[in-house]
GROMACS .gro file of C-alpha atoms in nm:
model
  375
    1MET     CA    1  -0.620   0.114  -0.255
    2THR     CA    2  -0.804   0.027  -0.565
    3LEU     CA    3  -0.913   0.277  -0.804
    4GLU     CA    4  -1.264   0.211  -0.916
    5ASP     CA    5  -1.426   0.349  -1.216
    6GLN     CA    6  -1.780   0.283  -1.074
    7THR     CA    7  -1.943   0.180  -0.759
    8ASP     CA    8  -2.295   0.071  -0.664
    9GLY     CA    9  -2.460   0.319  -0.431
   10PRO     CA   10  -2.347   0.624  -0.259
   11LEU     CA   11  -1.961   0.679  -0.220
   12LEU     CA   12  -1.874   0.644   0.137
   13THR     CA   13  -1.668   0.939   0.306
   14SER     CA   14  -1.397   0.996   0.537
   15PRO     CA   15  -1.481   1.145   0.894
   16LEU     CA   16  -1.250   1.429   0.757
   17HIS     CA   17  -1.474   1.473   0.421
   18ALA     CA   18  -1.547   1.849   0.557
   19ARG     CA   19  -1.197   1.923   0.590
   20HIS     CA   20  -1.111   1.821   0.289
   21GLU     CA   21  -1.368   2.030   0.074
   22ALA     CA   22  -1.260   2.343   0.292
   23LEU     CA   23  -0.912   2.282   0.177
   24GLY     CA   24  -1.022   2.273  -0.184
   25ALA     CA   25  -0.974   1.909  -0.241
   26LYS     CA   26  -1.021   1.762  -0.581
   27LEU     CA   27  -1.229   1.427  -0.474
   28ALA     CA   28  -1.230   1.115  -0.664
   29GLU     CA   29  -1.336   0.753  -0.602
   30PHE     CA   30  -1.112   0.491  -0.432
   31GLY     CA   31  -1.230   0.154  -0.342
   32GLY     CA   32  -1.609   0.301  -0.333
   33TRP     CA   33  -1.482   0.608  -0.082
   34SER     CA   34  -1.492   0.960  -0.211
   35MET     CA   35  -1.132   1.057  -0.118
   36PRO     CA   36  -0.883   1.357  -0.197
   37LEU     CA   37  -0.689   1.336  -0.495
   38GLU     CA   38  -0.508   1.641  -0.465
   39TYR     CA   39  -0.549   1.998  -0.284
   40ALA     CA   40  -0.612   2.337  -0.434
   41GLY     CA   41  -0.294   2.552  -0.431
   42ALA     CA   42  -0.046   2.266  -0.431
   43GLY     CA   43  -0.106   1.955  -0.659
   44VAL     CA   44   0.048   1.624  -0.702
   45VAL     CA   45   0.415   1.733  -0.770
   46LYS     CA   46   0.418   1.973  -0.472
   47GLU     CA   47   0.274   1.721  -0.235
   48HIS     CA   48   0.505   1.458  -0.343
   49THR     CA   49   0.809   1.692  -0.286
   50ALA     CA   50   0.690   1.785   0.055
   51VAL     CA   51   0.689   1.434   0.144
   52ARG     CA   52   1.017   1.357   0.015
   53GLU     CA   53   1.177   1.678   0.158
   54ALA     CA   54   0.973   1.780   0.421
   55VAL     CA   55   0.649   1.599   0.551
   56GLY     CA   56   0.299   1.550   0.433
   57VAL     CA   57  -0.008   1.409   0.582
   58PHE     CA   58  -0.270   1.177   0.405
   59ASP     CA   59  -0.597   1.095   0.524
   60VAL     CA   60  -0.625   0.712   0.430
   61SER     CA   61  -0.929   0.645   0.618
   62HIS     CA   62  -1.062   0.443   0.324
   63LEU     CA   63  -0.828   0.165   0.399
   64GLY     CA   64  -1.012  -0.128   0.550
   65LYS     CA   65  -1.012  -0.205   0.928
   66ALA     CA   66  -1.100  -0.536   1.097
   67THR     CA   67  -1.019  -0.715   1.420
   68VAL     CA   68  -0.968  -1.075   1.485
   69THR     CA   69  -1.030  -1.178   1.858
   70GLY     CA   70  -1.041  -1.478   2.069
   71PRO     CA   71  -0.830  -1.764   2.213
   72GLY     CA   72  -0.570  -1.844   1.930
   73ALA     CA   73  -0.681  -1.538   1.692
   74ALA     CA   74  -0.303  -1.512   1.584
   75ASP     CA   75  -0.250  -1.845   1.541
   76PHE     CA   76  -0.567  -1.872   1.291
   77VAL     CA   77  -0.458  -1.553   1.122
   78ASN     CA   78  -0.107  -1.740   1.068
   79SER     CA   79  -0.290  -2.018   0.915
   80CYS     CA   80  -0.468  -1.824   0.633
   81LEU     CA   81  -0.226  -1.523   0.547
   82THR     CA   82   0.107  -1.594   0.360
   83ASN     CA   83   0.370  -1.397   0.554
   84ASP     CA   84   0.496  -1.582   0.892
   85LEU     CA   85   0.374  -1.409   1.223
   86GLY     CA   86   0.618  -1.614   1.434
   87ARG     CA   87   0.869  -1.371   1.249
   88ILE     CA   88   0.750  -1.071   1.460
   89GLY     CA   89   0.623  -1.021   1.829
   90VAL     CA   90   0.352  -0.841   2.012
   91GLY     CA   91   0.376  -0.465   1.923
   92GLN     CA   92   0.500  -0.530   1.582
   93ALA     CA   93   0.338  -0.499   1.238
   94GLN     CA   94   0.386  -0.718   0.934
   95TYR     CA   95   0.316  -0.699   0.559
   96THR     CA   96   0.138  -1.017   0.431
   97LEU     CA   97  -0.100  -1.149   0.164
   98CYS     CA   98  -0.431  -1.290   0.147
   99CYS     CA   99  -0.427  -1.528  -0.132
  100ASP     CA  100  -0.709  -1.764  -0.317
  101ASP     CA  101  -0.623  -2.120  -0.181
  102GLU     CA  102  -0.719  -2.270  -0.512
  103THR     CA  103  -0.523  -2.026  -0.782
  104GLY     CA  104  -0.273  -1.856  -0.548
  105GLY     CA  105  -0.385  -1.527  -0.688
  106VAL     CA  106  -0.386  -1.218  -0.444
  107VAL     CA  107  -0.727  -1.128  -0.288
  108ASP     CA  108  -0.560  -0.856  -0.111
  109ASP     CA  109  -0.245  -0.736   0.074
  110LEU     CA  110  -0.269  -0.573   0.380
  111ILE     CA  111  -0.085  -0.501   0.725
  112VAL     CA  112  -0.156  -0.694   1.026
  113TYR     CA  113  -0.081  -0.548   1.386
  114LEU     CA  114  -0.028  -0.806   1.632
  115ARG     CA  115  -0.151  -0.681   1.946
  116ALA     CA  116  -0.181  -0.987   2.157
  117ASP     CA  117  -0.189  -1.358   2.084
  118ASP     CA  118  -0.596  -1.326   2.093
  119ASP     CA  119  -0.588  -0.986   1.921
  120VAL     CA  120  -0.488  -0.886   1.589
  121LEU     CA  121  -0.580  -0.582   1.380
  122LEU     CA  122  -0.596  -0.621   1.011
  123VAL     CA  123  -0.565  -0.317   0.763
  124PRO     CA  124  -0.663  -0.431   0.410
  125ASN     CA  125  -0.741  -0.234   0.100
  126ALA     CA  126  -1.065  -0.017   0.073
  127ALA     CA  127  -1.202  -0.238  -0.214
  128ASN     CA  128  -1.118  -0.578  -0.089
  129THR     CA  129  -1.193  -0.559   0.304
  130ALA     CA  130  -1.513  -0.706   0.277
  131GLU     CA  131  -1.418  -1.026   0.067
  132VAL     CA  132  -1.118  -1.065   0.300
  133VAL     CA  133  -1.347  -1.045   0.610
  134ARG     CA  134  -1.588  -1.270   0.461
  135ARG     CA  135  -1.305  -1.546   0.374
  136LEU     CA  136  -1.167  -1.499   0.740
  137ALA     CA  137  -1.513  -1.512   0.896
  138ALA     CA  138  -1.588  -1.822   0.698
  139ALA     CA  139  -1.278  -2.000   0.816
  140ALA     CA  140  -1.255  -1.890   1.203
  141PRO     CA  141  -1.281  -2.175   1.454
  142GLU     CA  142  -1.545  -2.162   1.737
  143GLY     CA  143  -1.418  -1.870   1.960
  144VAL     CA  144  -1.242  -1.636   1.724
  145GLU     CA  145  -1.436  -1.346   1.625
  146VAL     CA  146  -1.347  -1.178   1.307
  147THR     CA  147  -1.530  -0.822   1.281
  148ASP     CA  148  -1.565  -0.573   1.004
  149ARG     CA  149  -1.451  -0.208   1.151
  150HIS     CA  150  -1.402  -0.022   0.831
  151ARG     CA  151  -1.637   0.257   0.922
  152ASP     CA  152  -1.531   0.296   1.276
  153MET     CA  153  -1.164   0.460   1.258
  154VAL     CA  154  -0.983   0.712   1.068
  155VAL     CA  155  -0.613   0.642   0.956
  156LEU     CA  156  -0.375   0.938   0.888
  157ALA     CA  157  -0.041   0.893   0.710
  158VAL     CA  158   0.233   1.141   0.845
  159GLN     CA  159   0.516   1.072   0.581
  160GLY     CA  160   0.855   1.261   0.559
  161PRO     CA  161   1.174   1.337   0.688
  162LYS     CA  162   1.032   1.602   0.940
  163SER     CA  163   0.732   1.314   1.053
  164ASP     CA  164   0.885   1.279   1.376
  165GLU     CA  165   0.895   1.653   1.490
  166VAL     CA  166   0.546   1.668   1.385
  167LEU     CA  167   0.410   1.394   1.596
  168THR     CA  168   0.690   1.476   1.902
  169ALA     CA  169   0.480   1.812   1.895
  170LEU     CA  170   0.190   1.646   1.972
  171GLY     CA  171   0.323   1.422   2.257
  172LEU     CA  172   0.285   1.104   2.050
  173PRO     CA  173   0.540   0.830   2.056
  174VAL     CA  174   0.812   0.811   1.762
  175ASP     CA  175   1.085   0.611   1.936
  176HIS     CA  176   1.009   0.267   1.796
  177ASP     CA  177   1.138   0.077   1.519
  178TYR     CA  178   1.028   0.030   1.169
  179MET     CA  179   0.708  -0.193   1.148
  180ALA     CA  180   0.651  -0.137   1.526
  181PHE     CA  181   0.363   0.042   1.697
  182SER     CA  182   0.319   0.228   2.005
  183THR     CA  183  -0.032   0.370   2.157
  184GLY     CA  184  -0.025   0.723   2.280
  185THR     CA  185  -0.343   0.972   2.312
  186HIS     CA  186  -0.476   1.270   2.150
  187ASP     CA  187  -0.767   1.465   2.293
  188GLY     CA  188  -0.889   1.177   2.538
  189HIS     CA  189  -0.858   0.941   2.257
  190GLU     CA  190  -0.638   0.639   2.219
  191VAL     CA  191  -0.406   0.660   1.888
  192THR     CA  192  -0.204   0.373   1.757
  193VAL     CA  193   0.121   0.497   1.569
  194CYS     CA  194   0.272   0.261   1.368
  195ARG     CA  195   0.628   0.297   1.191
  196THR     CA  196   0.464   0.205   0.863
  197GLY     CA  197   0.368   0.409   0.527
  198TYR     CA  198   0.327   0.368   0.144
  199THR     CA  199   0.595   0.629   0.044
  200GLY     CA  200   0.950   0.498   0.113
  201GLU     CA  201   0.985   0.780   0.351
  202ARG     CA  202   1.038   0.750   0.720
  203GLY     CA  203   0.695   0.768   0.851
  204TYR     CA  204   0.373   0.677   1.078
  205GLU     CA  205   0.039   0.562   1.006
  206LEU     CA  206  -0.216   0.672   1.282
  207VAL     CA  207  -0.491   0.488   1.366
  208ALA     CA  208  -0.768   0.645   1.606
  209PRO     CA  209  -1.133   0.645   1.642
  210ASN     CA  210  -1.346   0.865   1.402
  211ALA     CA  211  -1.404   1.079   1.717
  212ALA     CA  212  -1.075   1.187   1.719
  213ALA     CA  213  -1.059   1.251   1.339
  214GLU     CA  214  -1.088   1.650   1.314
  215SER     CA  215  -0.910   1.728   1.613
  216LEU     CA  216  -0.611   1.506   1.524
  217TRP     CA  217  -0.625   1.616   1.171
  218ASP     CA  218  -0.609   1.995   1.260
  219ALA     CA  219  -0.329   1.939   1.550
  220LEU     CA  220  -0.107   1.798   1.284
  221LEU     CA  221  -0.146   2.052   1.003
  222ALA     CA  222  -0.086   2.306   1.298
  223ALA     CA  223   0.230   2.163   1.422
  224GLY     CA  224   0.373   2.081   1.071
  225GLU     CA  225   0.302   2.437   0.946
  226GLU     CA  226   0.678   2.526   1.073
  227HIS     CA  227   0.784   2.216   0.881
  228GLY     CA  228   0.655   2.260   0.576
  229MET     CA  229   0.368   1.997   0.596
  230LEU     CA  230   0.132   1.972   0.307
  231ALA     CA  231  -0.195   1.814   0.313
  232CYS     CA  232  -0.164   1.532   0.042
  233GLY     CA  233  -0.407   1.330  -0.172
  234LEU     CA  234  -0.391   0.998  -0.338
  235GLY     CA  235  -0.241   1.122  -0.627
  236ALA     CA  236   0.098   1.216  -0.479
  237ARG     CA  237   0.049   0.873  -0.274
  238ASP     CA  238   0.028   0.683  -0.605
  239THR     CA  239   0.354   0.887  -0.741
  240LEU     CA  240   0.545   0.799  -0.420
  241ARG     CA  241   0.463   0.435  -0.404
  242THR     CA  242   0.564   0.390  -0.769
  243GLU     CA  243   0.880   0.528  -0.710
  244MET     CA  244   0.940   0.271  -0.468
  245GLY     CA  245   0.814   0.027  -0.654
  246TYR     CA  246   0.536  -0.073  -0.423
  247PRO     CA  247   0.274  -0.312  -0.552
  248LEU     CA  248  -0.089  -0.173  -0.599
  249HIS     CA  249  -0.353  -0.426  -0.583
  250GLY     CA  250  -0.577  -0.473  -0.893
  251GLN     CA  251  -0.294  -0.358  -1.107
  252ASP     CA  252   0.038  -0.515  -0.989
  253ILE     CA  253  -0.110  -0.790  -0.773
  254SER     CA  254  -0.460  -0.971  -0.838
  255MET     CA  255  -0.641  -1.249  -0.841
  256ASP     CA  256  -0.448  -1.317  -1.190
  257ILE     CA  257  -0.111  -1.216  -1.067
  258THR     CA  258   0.052  -1.452  -0.778
  259PRO     CA  259   0.317  -1.319  -0.536
  260VAL     CA  260   0.540  -1.556  -0.677
  261GLU     CA  261   0.522  -1.362  -1.030
  262ALA     CA  262   0.508  -1.043  -0.858
  263ARG     CA  263   0.841  -1.119  -0.669
  264LEU     CA  264   0.691  -1.095  -0.316
  265GLY     CA  265   0.834  -1.432  -0.218
  266TRP     CA  266   0.964  -1.243   0.110
  267ALA     CA  267   0.645  -1.171   0.237
  268VAL     CA  268   0.540  -1.579   0.238
  269GLY     CA  269   0.635  -1.803   0.503
  270TRP     CA  270   0.730  -2.080   0.280
  271SER     CA  271   0.818  -2.334   0.569
  272LYS     CA  272   0.497  -2.277   0.754
  273PRO     CA  273   0.281  -2.594   0.724
  274ALA     CA  274  -0.038  -2.408   0.624
  275PHE     CA  275  -0.163  -2.088   0.451
  276TRP     CA  276  -0.408  -1.997   0.158
  277GLY     CA  277  -0.266  -2.084  -0.162
  278ARG     CA  278   0.035  -2.285  -0.002
  279GLU     CA  279   0.032  -2.594  -0.246
  280VAL     CA  280   0.003  -2.396  -0.569
  281LEU     CA  281   0.252  -2.113  -0.478
  282THR     CA  282   0.503  -2.380  -0.381
  283ARG     CA  283   0.476  -2.554  -0.714
  284GLN     CA  284   0.476  -2.213  -0.891
  285ARG     CA  285   0.800  -2.113  -0.725
  286GLU     CA  286   0.956  -2.451  -0.788
  287GLU     CA  287   0.885  -2.469  -1.130
  288GLY     CA  288   0.950  -2.119  -1.202
  289PRO     CA  289   0.692  -1.846  -1.294
  290GLN     CA  290   0.613  -1.772  -1.670
  291ARG     CA  291   0.611  -1.393  -1.598
  292VAL     CA  292   0.762  -1.154  -1.355
  293LEU     CA  293   0.686  -0.801  -1.240
  294ARG     CA  294   1.010  -0.591  -1.322
  295GLY     CA  295   1.076  -0.227  -1.306
  296ILE     CA  296   1.117  -0.019  -1.574
  297VAL     CA  297   1.287   0.349  -1.597
  298ALA     CA  298   1.242   0.555  -1.937
  299THR     CA  299   1.589   0.631  -2.137
  300GLY     CA  300   1.386   0.918  -2.288
  301ARG     CA  301   1.077   1.117  -2.239
  302GLY     CA  302   0.810   0.838  -2.245
  303ILE     CA  303   0.577   0.794  -1.969
  304PRO     CA  304   0.447   0.460  -1.899
  305ARG     CA  305   0.053   0.410  -1.830
  306PRO     CA  306  -0.128   0.098  -1.702
  307HIS     CA  307  -0.196  -0.189  -2.004
  308MET     CA  308   0.045  -0.019  -2.236
  309ARG     CA  309   0.248  -0.304  -2.432
  310VAL     CA  310   0.595  -0.404  -2.356
  311MET     CA  311   0.803  -0.543  -2.657
  312LEU     CA  312   1.174  -0.654  -2.720
  313THR     CA  313   1.116  -0.547  -3.084
  314ALA     CA  314   0.850  -0.384  -3.292
  315ASP     CA  315   0.679  -0.731  -3.354
  316VAL     CA  316   0.770  -0.944  -3.034
  317PRO     CA  317   0.534  -0.832  -2.735
  318VAL     CA  318   0.670  -0.981  -2.397
  319GLY     CA  319   0.469  -0.819  -2.149
  320GLU     CA  320   0.244  -0.510  -2.048
  321VAL     CA  321   0.277  -0.222  -1.782
  322THR     CA  322   0.090  -0.260  -1.461
  323SER     CA  323   0.193   0.044  -1.282
  324GLY     CA  324   0.352   0.380  -1.450
  325THR     CA  325   0.382   0.755  -1.404
  326PHE     CA  326   0.601   1.051  -1.425
  327SER     CA  327   0.869   1.038  -1.155
  328PRO     CA  328   0.892   1.415  -0.983
  329THR     CA  329   1.198   1.285  -0.809
  330LEU     CA  330   1.352   1.167  -1.126
  331ARG     CA  331   1.182   1.377  -1.357
  332LYS     CA  332   1.151   1.074  -1.599
  333GLY     CA  333   0.898   0.801  -1.675
  334VAL     CA  334   0.899   0.476  -1.414
  335GLY     CA  335   0.671   0.215  -1.347
  336LEU     CA  336   0.614  -0.185  -1.309
  337ALA     CA  337   0.566  -0.402  -1.566
  338LEU     CA  338   0.449  -0.782  -1.593
  339VAL     CA  339   0.691  -0.922  -1.854
  340ALA     CA  340   0.803  -1.281  -1.983
  341ALA     CA  341   1.048  -1.457  -1.716
  342THR     CA  342   1.268  -1.515  -2.017
  343VAL     CA  343   1.373  -1.176  -2.073
  344ALA     CA  344   1.688  -1.063  -1.903
  345ALA     CA  345   1.627  -0.879  -1.589
  346ASP     CA  346   1.843  -0.579  -1.704
  347ALA     CA  347   1.722  -0.572  -2.067
  348GLU     CA  348   1.607  -0.283  -2.268
  349VAL     CA  349   1.259  -0.289  -2.372
  350SER     CA  350   1.010  -0.065  -2.587
  351VAL     CA  351   0.681   0.029  -2.457
  352ASP     CA  352   0.417   0.142  -2.697
  353VAL     CA  353   0.335   0.489  -2.554
  354ARG     CA  354   0.027   0.605  -2.781
  355GLY     CA  355   0.172   0.480  -3.085
  356ARG     CA  356   0.527   0.548  -3.026
  357ARG     CA  357   0.814   0.315  -2.950
  358GLU     CA  358   0.973   0.448  -2.613
  359VAL     CA  359   1.301   0.300  -2.473
  360PHE     CA  360   1.247   0.174  -2.135
  361ALA     CA  361   1.536   0.007  -1.932
  362LEU     CA  362   1.417  -0.300  -1.682
  363THR     CA  363   1.554  -0.254  -1.349
  364LYS     CA  364   1.485  -0.359  -0.969
  365PRO     CA  365   1.310  -0.095  -0.780
  366PRO     CA  366   1.316   0.117  -0.572
  367PHE     CA  367   1.376   0.387  -0.845
  368VAL     CA  368   1.501   0.626  -0.557
  369ASP     CA  369   1.659   0.609  -0.246
  370PRO     CA  370   1.432   0.471   0.049
  371SER     CA  371   1.449   0.649   0.409
  372VAL     CA  372   1.206   0.433   0.547
  373ARG     CA  373   1.403   0.236   0.801
  374GLU     CA  374   1.648   0.507   0.899
  375SER     CA  375   1.661   0.533   1.288
   0.00000   0.00000   0.00000
C-alpha cells in the first residue's frame, strides 16, 4: 500500500464503495484508489484494538491482482522475484520482492500464491501493480501469459484472534497453516482463503470475484457481530503493521532502499542462480550496507513521523524516520528509521519532533508479540 497525495484521472473504487459510504467511512486516496481510512462511530484506535483483541475486517481490494500462467510459469516467476519458490509447495503463499536488476532497489513487495506449476497468482501493492505486470510481461517467454486482474477481484482481510470463528460461521476453511491457502465457496462463488495478513494477528485474506463482494462483506459482518467485529480502515491497518515493523513500500522500502538495507535478506533466495538484482544485492550483502532499517521506540512522549531526522547528538544526524506512529497497544511512539550501519543496534538516539529532541531506543521489531503463526 502506498499513500499518494495526487493522482492522474479519477480515483478507482472498490466494489464495496457503497457499503463503505453507508457505514460513514472517511475515504482517502491510496495508490490511486478511494478507500476507507476509518469508519464513523469507531475510529483508528477502536478499530486497531478490535483486531488485537477480537476481530476486524478490512477491504483491501485496492491491492493488485495478477496471474502468470502457462508452461513453466512458476519457474519464470522464480527467476524474476527474490524469494525462492522452491521453498514452498502448491497451496502455499510466499512474501517476495520485485527488484530492479540494475540498482537492486525495490520495485514492490508482494505475495505469491503458488496454485500450480503453471498457475501463479500475484498480489502486489496498488500503486505498483502496473509496473510489476509490465516488467514481468516484458520478460515472459513464449507461452507464459501475464495478466493484470487488478479490477476483477475483491480482497478482504479478516484479522484477529476471533477470525476463525467468523470464517467457520460462513463455512470457509480455517484449518490450514500460516502462509497456506485453501478454496471455499460463498453464495456460489469461489473464495481463496489464505492465512496471511498485515497486522501480526492470526487472520486470513479472502480473494473472490467482484460479484461476491457485497454478499461476502455482509455475511462477514453479520457473523462477526457476536465476536465484536468492526469494519476497519486503512488507518488502523497502518498502526497495526507499524507495531509489527512490517515495511511499507514507498516509505521503508523503495527504488532507493534495497532489501539488504531494509533487513529483508530472509526474503531473498541467495542461492538461486537468477533473480532481478541478484548481482548488485549479493555485492551489497558481502560488502555490508552503509545504512540499515531499525525499529525505534520512544522513551518519552515523542511520536515519530516519516522524514524526521534521527541524531546521535544535536549536531550528528545519522538517519531519517521512514514510518512512525502512536502505538495504541503500547501507548507510546514507535516506528522504523533508516540509520547509519555504524550506529549500535541498541543505541539511544534522538529524533527531531517538530523542533524538540525526543529520545528513542533502537530495537528489533516487532514492538508487540505476534500471534500470526499460532496454530
